[in-house]
PDB file of C-alpha atoms in Angstrom:
ATOM      1  CA  UNK A   1      16.492 -12.403 -38.469  1.00  0.00           C
ATOM      2  CA  UNK A   2      18.397 -15.594 -37.576  1.00  0.00           C
ATOM      3  CA  UNK A   3      17.506 -17.924 -34.698  1.00  0.00           C
ATOM      4  CA  UNK A   4      20.546 -16.658 -32.823  1.00  0.00           C
ATOM      5  CA  UNK A   5      19.355 -13.062 -33.211  1.00  0.00           C
ATOM      6  CA  UNK A   6      15.924 -14.000 -31.825  1.00  0.00           C
ATOM      7  CA  UNK A   7      17.553 -15.715 -28.862  1.00  0.00           C
ATOM      8  CA  UNK A   8      19.700 -12.672 -28.212  1.00  0.00           C
ATOM      9  CA  UNK A   9      16.667 -10.358 -28.353  1.00  0.00           C
ATOM     10  CA  UNK A  10      14.748 -12.433 -25.809  1.00  0.00           C
ATOM     11  CA  UNK A  11      17.598 -13.126 -23.383  1.00  0.00           C
ATOM     12  CA  UNK A  12      17.394  -9.911 -21.274  1.00  0.00           C
ATOM     13  CA  UNK A  13      13.696 -10.329 -20.398  1.00  0.00           C
ATOM     14  CA  UNK A  14      14.114 -12.991 -17.700  1.00  0.00           C
ATOM     15  CA  UNK A  15      16.890 -10.960 -16.090  1.00  0.00           C
ATOM     16  CA  UNK A  16      14.651  -7.884 -15.945  1.00  0.00           C
ATOM     17  CA  UNK A  17      11.816  -9.959 -14.473  1.00  0.00           C
ATOM     18  CA  UNK A  18      14.194 -11.483 -11.926  1.00  0.00           C
ATOM     19  CA  UNK A  19      15.516  -8.056 -10.982  1.00  0.00           C
ATOM     20  CA  UNK A  20      11.964  -6.783 -10.510  1.00  0.00           C
ATOM     21  CA  UNK A  21      11.055  -9.766  -8.321  1.00  0.00           C
ATOM     22  CA  UNK A  22      14.231  -9.315  -6.296  1.00  0.00           C
ATOM     23  CA  UNK A  23      13.446  -5.658  -5.730  1.00  0.00           C
ATOM     24  CA  UNK A  24       9.860  -6.496  -4.736  1.00  0.00           C
ATOM     25  CA  UNK A  25      11.185  -9.048  -2.236  1.00  0.00           C
ATOM     26  CA  UNK A  26      13.501  -6.421  -0.793  1.00  0.00           C
ATOM     27  CA  UNK A  27      10.720  -3.833  -0.544  1.00  0.00           C
ATOM     28  CA  UNK A  28       8.339  -6.340   1.064  1.00  0.00           C
ATOM     29  CA  UNK A  29      11.040  -7.159   3.614  1.00  0.00           C
ATOM     30  CA  UNK A  30      11.637  -3.472   4.324  1.00  0.00           C
ATOM     31  CA  UNK A  31       7.902  -2.839   4.746  1.00  0.00           C
ATOM     32  CA  UNK A  32       7.613  -5.714   7.238  1.00  0.00           C
ATOM     33  CA  UNK A  33      10.619  -4.506   9.239  1.00  0.00           C
ATOM     34  CA  UNK A  34       9.345  -0.911   9.219  1.00  0.00           C
ATOM     35  CA  UNK A  35       5.922  -2.075  10.439  1.00  0.00           C
ATOM     36  CA  UNK A  36       7.489  -4.098  13.256  1.00  0.00           C
ATOM     37  CA  UNK A  37      10.359  -1.843  14.307  1.00  0.00           C
ATOM     38  CA  UNK A  38       9.786   1.590  12.738  1.00  0.00           C
ATOM     39  CA  UNK A  39      11.433   3.341   9.823  1.00  0.00           C
ATOM     40  CA  UNK A  40      14.696   3.751  11.738  1.00  0.00           C
ATOM     41  CA  UNK A  41      15.201  -0.039  11.941  1.00  0.00           C
ATOM     42  CA  UNK A  42      18.757  -1.176  11.082  1.00  0.00           C
ATOM     43  CA  UNK A  43      19.380  -1.872   7.408  1.00  0.00           C
ATOM     44  CA  UNK A  44      20.979  -5.183   8.403  1.00  0.00           C
ATOM     45  CA  UNK A  45      17.574  -6.345   9.715  1.00  0.00           C
ATOM     46  CA  UNK A  46      15.996  -5.604   6.337  1.00  0.00           C
ATOM     47  CA  UNK A  47      18.856  -7.328   4.522  1.00  0.00           C
ATOM     48  CA  UNK A  48      18.540 -10.427   6.726  1.00  0.00           C
ATOM     49  CA  UNK A  49      14.788 -10.662   6.131  1.00  0.00           C
ATOM     50  CA  UNK A  50      15.253 -10.216   2.366  1.00  0.00           C
ATOM     51  CA  UNK A  51      18.133 -12.716   2.254  1.00  0.00           C
ATOM     52  CA  UNK A  52      20.605 -10.233   0.752  1.00  0.00           C
ATOM     53  CA  UNK A  53      23.660  -8.330   1.903  1.00  0.00           C
ATOM     54  CA  UNK A  54      23.434  -4.736   3.112  1.00  0.00           C
ATOM     55  CA  UNK A  55      25.515  -3.684   0.096  1.00  0.00           C
ATOM     56  CA  UNK A  56      22.669  -4.808  -2.161  1.00  0.00           C
ATOM     57  CA  UNK A  57      20.239  -2.510  -0.380  1.00  0.00           C
ATOM     58  CA  UNK A  58      22.607   0.452  -0.528  1.00  0.00           C
ATOM     59  CA  UNK A  59      23.254  -0.184  -4.215  1.00  0.00           C
ATOM     60  CA  UNK A  60      19.554   0.179  -4.975  1.00  0.00           C
ATOM     61  CA  UNK A  61      18.729   2.746  -2.276  1.00  0.00           C
ATOM     62  CA  UNK A  62      21.713   4.921  -1.313  1.00  0.00           C
ATOM     63  CA  UNK A  63      19.855   6.666   1.538  1.00  0.00           C
ATOM     64  CA  UNK A  64      17.234   5.598   4.063  1.00  0.00           C
ATOM     65  CA  UNK A  65      14.837   8.182   2.605  1.00  0.00           C
ATOM     66  CA  UNK A  66      15.239   6.560  -0.841  1.00  0.00           C
ATOM     67  CA  UNK A  67      14.283   3.201   0.652  1.00  0.00           C
ATOM     68  CA  UNK A  68      11.316   4.588   2.572  1.00  0.00           C
ATOM     69  CA  UNK A  69       9.963   6.369  -0.497  1.00  0.00           C
ATOM     70  CA  UNK A  70      10.368   3.177  -2.553  1.00  0.00           C
ATOM     71  CA  UNK A  71       8.538   1.128   0.110  1.00  0.00           C
ATOM     72  CA  UNK A  72       5.743   3.712   0.185  1.00  0.00           C
ATOM     73  CA  UNK A  73       5.315   3.643  -3.605  1.00  0.00           C
ATOM     74  CA  UNK A  74       5.508  -0.157  -3.676  1.00  0.00           C
ATOM     75  CA  UNK A  75       2.761  -0.449  -1.077  1.00  0.00           C
ATOM     76  CA  UNK A  76       0.577   2.087  -2.865  1.00  0.00           C
ATOM     77  CA  UNK A  77       0.890   0.026  -6.054  1.00  0.00           C
ATOM     78  CA  UNK A  78       0.086  -3.219  -4.239  1.00  0.00           C
ATOM     79  CA  UNK A  79      -2.973  -1.603  -2.655  1.00  0.00           C
ATOM     80  CA  UNK A  80      -4.103  -0.159  -6.002  1.00  0.00           C
ATOM     81  CA  UNK A  81      -3.717  -3.477  -7.807  1.00  0.00           C
ATOM     82  CA  UNK A  82      -5.574  -5.351  -5.066  1.00  0.00           C
ATOM     83  CA  UNK A  83      -8.872  -3.537  -5.677  1.00  0.00           C
ATOM     84  CA  UNK A  84      -9.768  -4.963  -9.121  1.00  0.00           C
ATOM     85  CA  UNK A  85      -8.342  -8.368  -8.126  1.00  0.00           C
ATOM     86  CA  UNK A  86     -10.572  -8.517  -5.045  1.00  0.00           C
ATOM     87  CA  UNK A  87     -13.653  -7.582  -7.085  1.00  0.00           C
ATOM     88  CA  UNK A  88     -12.891 -10.542  -9.350  1.00  0.00           C
ATOM     89  CA  UNK A  89     -12.235 -13.098  -6.617  1.00  0.00           C
ATOM     90  CA  UNK A  90     -14.624 -12.158  -3.802  1.00  0.00           C
ATOM     91  CA  UNK A  91     -18.166 -13.453  -3.460  1.00  0.00           C
ATOM     92  CA  UNK A  92     -19.599  -9.918  -3.292  1.00  0.00           C
ATOM     93  CA  UNK A  93     -18.516  -6.305  -3.834  1.00  0.00           C
ATOM     94  CA  UNK A  94     -18.996  -5.636  -0.108  1.00  0.00           C
ATOM     95  CA  UNK A  95     -16.566  -8.415   0.766  1.00  0.00           C
ATOM     96  CA  UNK A  96     -14.099  -6.991  -1.780  1.00  0.00           C
ATOM     97  CA  UNK A  97     -14.468  -3.525  -0.241  1.00  0.00           C
ATOM     98  CA  UNK A  98     -13.986  -4.869   3.296  1.00  0.00           C
ATOM     99  CA  UNK A  99     -10.882  -6.852   2.376  1.00  0.00           C
ATOM    100  CA  UNK A 100      -9.429  -3.895   0.476  1.00  0.00           C
ATOM    101  CA  UNK A 101      -9.967  -1.646   3.490  1.00  0.00           C
ATOM    102  CA  UNK A 102      -8.060  -4.198   5.603  1.00  0.00           C
ATOM    103  CA  UNK A 103      -5.122  -3.844   3.205  1.00  0.00           C
ATOM    104  CA  UNK A 104      -5.438  -0.071   3.267  1.00  0.00           C
ATOM    105  CA  UNK A 105      -5.298  -0.039   7.083  1.00  0.00           C
ATOM    106  CA  UNK A 106      -2.178  -2.242   6.989  1.00  0.00           C
ATOM    107  CA  UNK A 107      -0.603   0.195   4.542  1.00  0.00           C
ATOM    108  CA  UNK A 108      -1.312   3.179   6.784  1.00  0.00           C
ATOM    109  CA  UNK A 109       1.035   1.812   9.455  1.00  0.00           C
ATOM    110  CA  UNK A 110       4.010   2.383   7.156  1.00  0.00           C
ATOM    111  CA  UNK A 111       2.543   5.598   5.756  1.00  0.00           C
ATOM    112  CA  UNK A 112       2.424   7.217   9.182  1.00  0.00           C
ATOM    113  CA  UNK A 113       6.003   6.110   9.853  1.00  0.00           C
ATOM    114  CA  UNK A 114       7.045   7.953   6.734  1.00  0.00           C
ATOM    115  CA  UNK A 115       6.034  11.265   8.261  1.00  0.00           C
ATOM    116  CA  UNK A 116       8.889  10.986  10.756  1.00  0.00           C
ATOM    117  CA  UNK A 117      11.392  11.102   7.904  1.00  0.00           C
ATOM    118  CA  UNK A 118       9.718  13.252   5.254  1.00  0.00           C
ATOM    119  CA  UNK A 119       8.318  16.447   6.692  1.00  0.00           C
ATOM    120  CA  UNK A 120       5.296  18.138   5.065  1.00  0.00           C
ATOM    121  CA  UNK A 121       7.499  20.976   3.768  1.00  0.00           C
ATOM    122  CA  UNK A 122       9.599  18.452   1.849  1.00  0.00           C
ATOM    123  CA  UNK A 123       8.680  18.396  -1.863  1.00  0.00           C
ATOM    124  CA  UNK A 124       9.058  14.594  -1.909  1.00  0.00           C
ATOM    125  CA  UNK A 125       6.286  14.346   0.691  1.00  0.00           C
ATOM    126  CA  UNK A 126       3.939  16.456  -1.450  1.00  0.00           C
ATOM    127  CA  UNK A 127       4.684  14.371  -4.535  1.00  0.00           C
ATOM    128  CA  UNK A 128       4.032  11.134  -2.652  1.00  0.00           C
ATOM    129  CA  UNK A 129       0.750  12.405  -1.231  1.00  0.00           C
ATOM    130  CA  UNK A 130      -0.427  13.326  -4.740  1.00  0.00           C
ATOM    131  CA  UNK A 131       0.674   9.919  -6.018  1.00  0.00           C
ATOM    132  CA  UNK A 132      -1.187   8.238  -3.149  1.00  0.00           C
ATOM    133  CA  UNK A 133      -4.439  10.041  -3.988  1.00  0.00           C
ATOM    134  CA  UNK A 134      -4.098   9.595  -7.754  1.00  0.00           C
ATOM    135  CA  UNK A 135      -3.601   5.829  -7.443  1.00  0.00           C
ATOM    136  CA  UNK A 136      -5.930   4.909  -4.582  1.00  0.00           C
ATOM    137  CA  UNK A 137      -8.947   7.217  -4.874  1.00  0.00           C
ATOM    138  CA  UNK A 138     -10.125   5.659  -8.188  1.00  0.00           C
ATOM    139  CA  UNK A 139      -9.717   2.139  -6.776  1.00  0.00           C
ATOM    140  CA  UNK A 140     -11.692   2.963  -3.642  1.00  0.00           C
ATOM    141  CA  UNK A 141     -14.354   4.667  -5.772  1.00  0.00           C
ATOM    142  CA  UNK A 142     -14.662   1.574  -7.974  1.00  0.00           C
ATOM    143  CA  UNK A 143     -15.184  -0.631  -4.927  1.00  0.00           C
ATOM    144  CA  UNK A 144     -17.706   1.759  -3.346  1.00  0.00           C
ATOM    145  CA  UNK A 145     -19.661   2.059  -6.603  1.00  0.00           C
ATOM    146  CA  UNK A 146     -19.792  -1.714  -7.053  1.00  0.00           C
ATOM    147  CA  UNK A 147     -21.009  -2.263  -3.494  1.00  0.00           C
ATOM    148  CA  UNK A 148     -23.615   0.521  -3.830  1.00  0.00           C
ATOM    149  CA  UNK A 149     -24.863  -0.810  -7.182  1.00  0.00           C
ATOM    150  CA  UNK A 150     -25.299  -4.267  -5.655  1.00  0.00           C
ATOM    151  CA  UNK A 151     -27.363  -2.724  -2.835  1.00  0.00           C
ATOM    152  CA  UNK A 152     -24.905  -3.852  -0.150  1.00  0.00           C
ATOM    153  CA  UNK A 153     -24.082  -0.327   1.066  1.00  0.00           C
ATOM    154  CA  UNK A 154     -25.847   2.997   1.085  1.00  0.00           C
ATOM    155  CA  UNK A 155     -24.859   5.282  -1.818  1.00  0.00           C
ATOM    156  CA  UNK A 156     -23.499   8.784  -1.416  1.00  0.00           C
ATOM    157  CA  UNK A 157     -20.197   8.333   0.398  1.00  0.00           C
ATOM    158  CA  UNK A 158     -17.210   9.428  -1.676  1.00  0.00           C
ATOM    159  CA  UNK A 159     -13.899   7.603  -1.825  1.00  0.00           C
ATOM    160  CA  UNK A 160     -12.123  10.645  -0.401  1.00  0.00           C
ATOM    161  CA  UNK A 161     -14.488  10.808   2.587  1.00  0.00           C
ATOM    162  CA  UNK A 162     -14.043   7.117   3.352  1.00  0.00           C
ATOM    163  CA  UNK A 163     -10.252   7.112   2.984  1.00  0.00           C
ATOM    164  CA  UNK A 164      -9.919  10.304   5.024  1.00  0.00           C
ATOM    165  CA  UNK A 165     -12.111   8.862   7.762  1.00  0.00           C
ATOM    166  CA  UNK A 166     -10.120   5.620   7.892  1.00  0.00           C
ATOM    167  CA  UNK A 167      -6.870   7.577   7.926  1.00  0.00           C
ATOM    168  CA  UNK A 168      -8.047   9.674  10.855  1.00  0.00           C
ATOM    169  CA  UNK A 169      -9.060   6.554  12.807  1.00  0.00           C
ATOM    170  CA  UNK A 170      -5.594   5.061  12.266  1.00  0.00           C
ATOM    171  CA  UNK A 171      -3.568   8.077  13.424  1.00  0.00           C
ATOM    172  CA  UNK A 172      -1.467   7.213  16.437  1.00  0.00           C
ATOM    173  CA  UNK A 173      -2.684   3.601  16.584  1.00  0.00           C
ATOM    174  CA  UNK A 174       0.874   2.224  16.633  1.00  0.00           C
ATOM    175  CA  UNK A 175       1.733   4.352  19.703  1.00  0.00           C
ATOM    176  CA  UNK A 176      -1.134   3.272  21.962  1.00  0.00           C
ATOM    177  CA  UNK A 177      -1.732  -0.449  22.637  1.00  0.00           C
ATOM    178  CA  UNK A 178      -5.097   0.372  24.235  1.00  0.00           C
ATOM    179  CA  UNK A 179      -6.402   1.856  20.977  1.00  0.00           C
ATOM    180  CA  UNK A 180      -7.768  -0.644  18.429  1.00  0.00           C
ATOM    181  CA  UNK A 181      -8.027   1.278  15.167  1.00  0.00           C
ATOM    182  CA  UNK A 182      -8.919  -1.822  13.168  1.00  0.00           C
ATOM    183  CA  UNK A 183     -12.004  -2.469  15.303  1.00  0.00           C
ATOM    184  CA  UNK A 184     -13.180   1.103  14.804  1.00  0.00           C
ATOM    185  CA  UNK A 185     -12.605   0.844  11.059  1.00  0.00           C
ATOM    186  CA  UNK A 186     -14.639  -2.393  11.025  1.00  0.00           C
ATOM    187  CA  UNK A 187     -17.439  -0.510  12.799  1.00  0.00           C
ATOM    188  CA  UNK A 188     -17.229   2.257  10.207  1.00  0.00           C
ATOM    189  CA  UNK A 189     -17.430  -0.214   7.323  1.00  0.00           C
ATOM    190  CA  UNK A 190     -20.354  -2.055   8.956  1.00  0.00           C
ATOM    191  CA  UNK A 191     -22.105   1.323   9.192  1.00  0.00           C
ATOM    192  CA  UNK A 192     -22.100   1.575   5.394  1.00  0.00           C
ATOM    193  CA  UNK A 193     -24.751  -1.134   5.236  1.00  0.00           C
ATOM    194  CA  UNK A 194     -28.264   0.038   4.306  1.00  0.00           C
ATOM    195  CA  UNK A 195     -30.592   0.797   7.192  1.00  0.00           C
ATOM    196  CA  UNK A 196     -33.181  -1.938   7.579  1.00  0.00           C
ATOM    197  CA  UNK A 197     -36.435  -0.887   5.982  1.00  0.00           C
ATOM    198  CA  UNK A 198     -34.804   1.990   4.076  1.00  0.00           C
TER     199      UNK A 198
END
């Protein structure tokens, strides 16, 4: 293989990486706009936040549902990847669990907005729910196990129970300014601590 062949083989990689970063920027912008203004927010608002034209968004996501599904999957991946990273960087497994739950609560804001567009009888909704569980349950379980093994929380609570409980506390939070879901979730997480003297 000549030097020119090697250069040719390697040339596409930066473009693919750039395209991936550009798409992540677009999806982050869409998630922020959805969280602030709802999933029916104008595409031009998303384009302005991402620093692209509306044509760019439509080229990647021809319909609003395509964009919402992509944002959902992107946020699930970010939440899944955060778990192991937090275990590495935090001072304790309990801190990692607490910070991950904060991210999970933030994610639920967009997740509940999705329901307005994708109804439960839509096959895309079922597929996304399965994807959500498959990606996030193992991460939550890893964090719970680490915190239990370190003695920072009581053992016995499953990842599904915790995520379901948090999800229930967050339902409707964006519609009622008097309801502070995050404070209740913080109370729930604090309640995982071992009982003194136990």
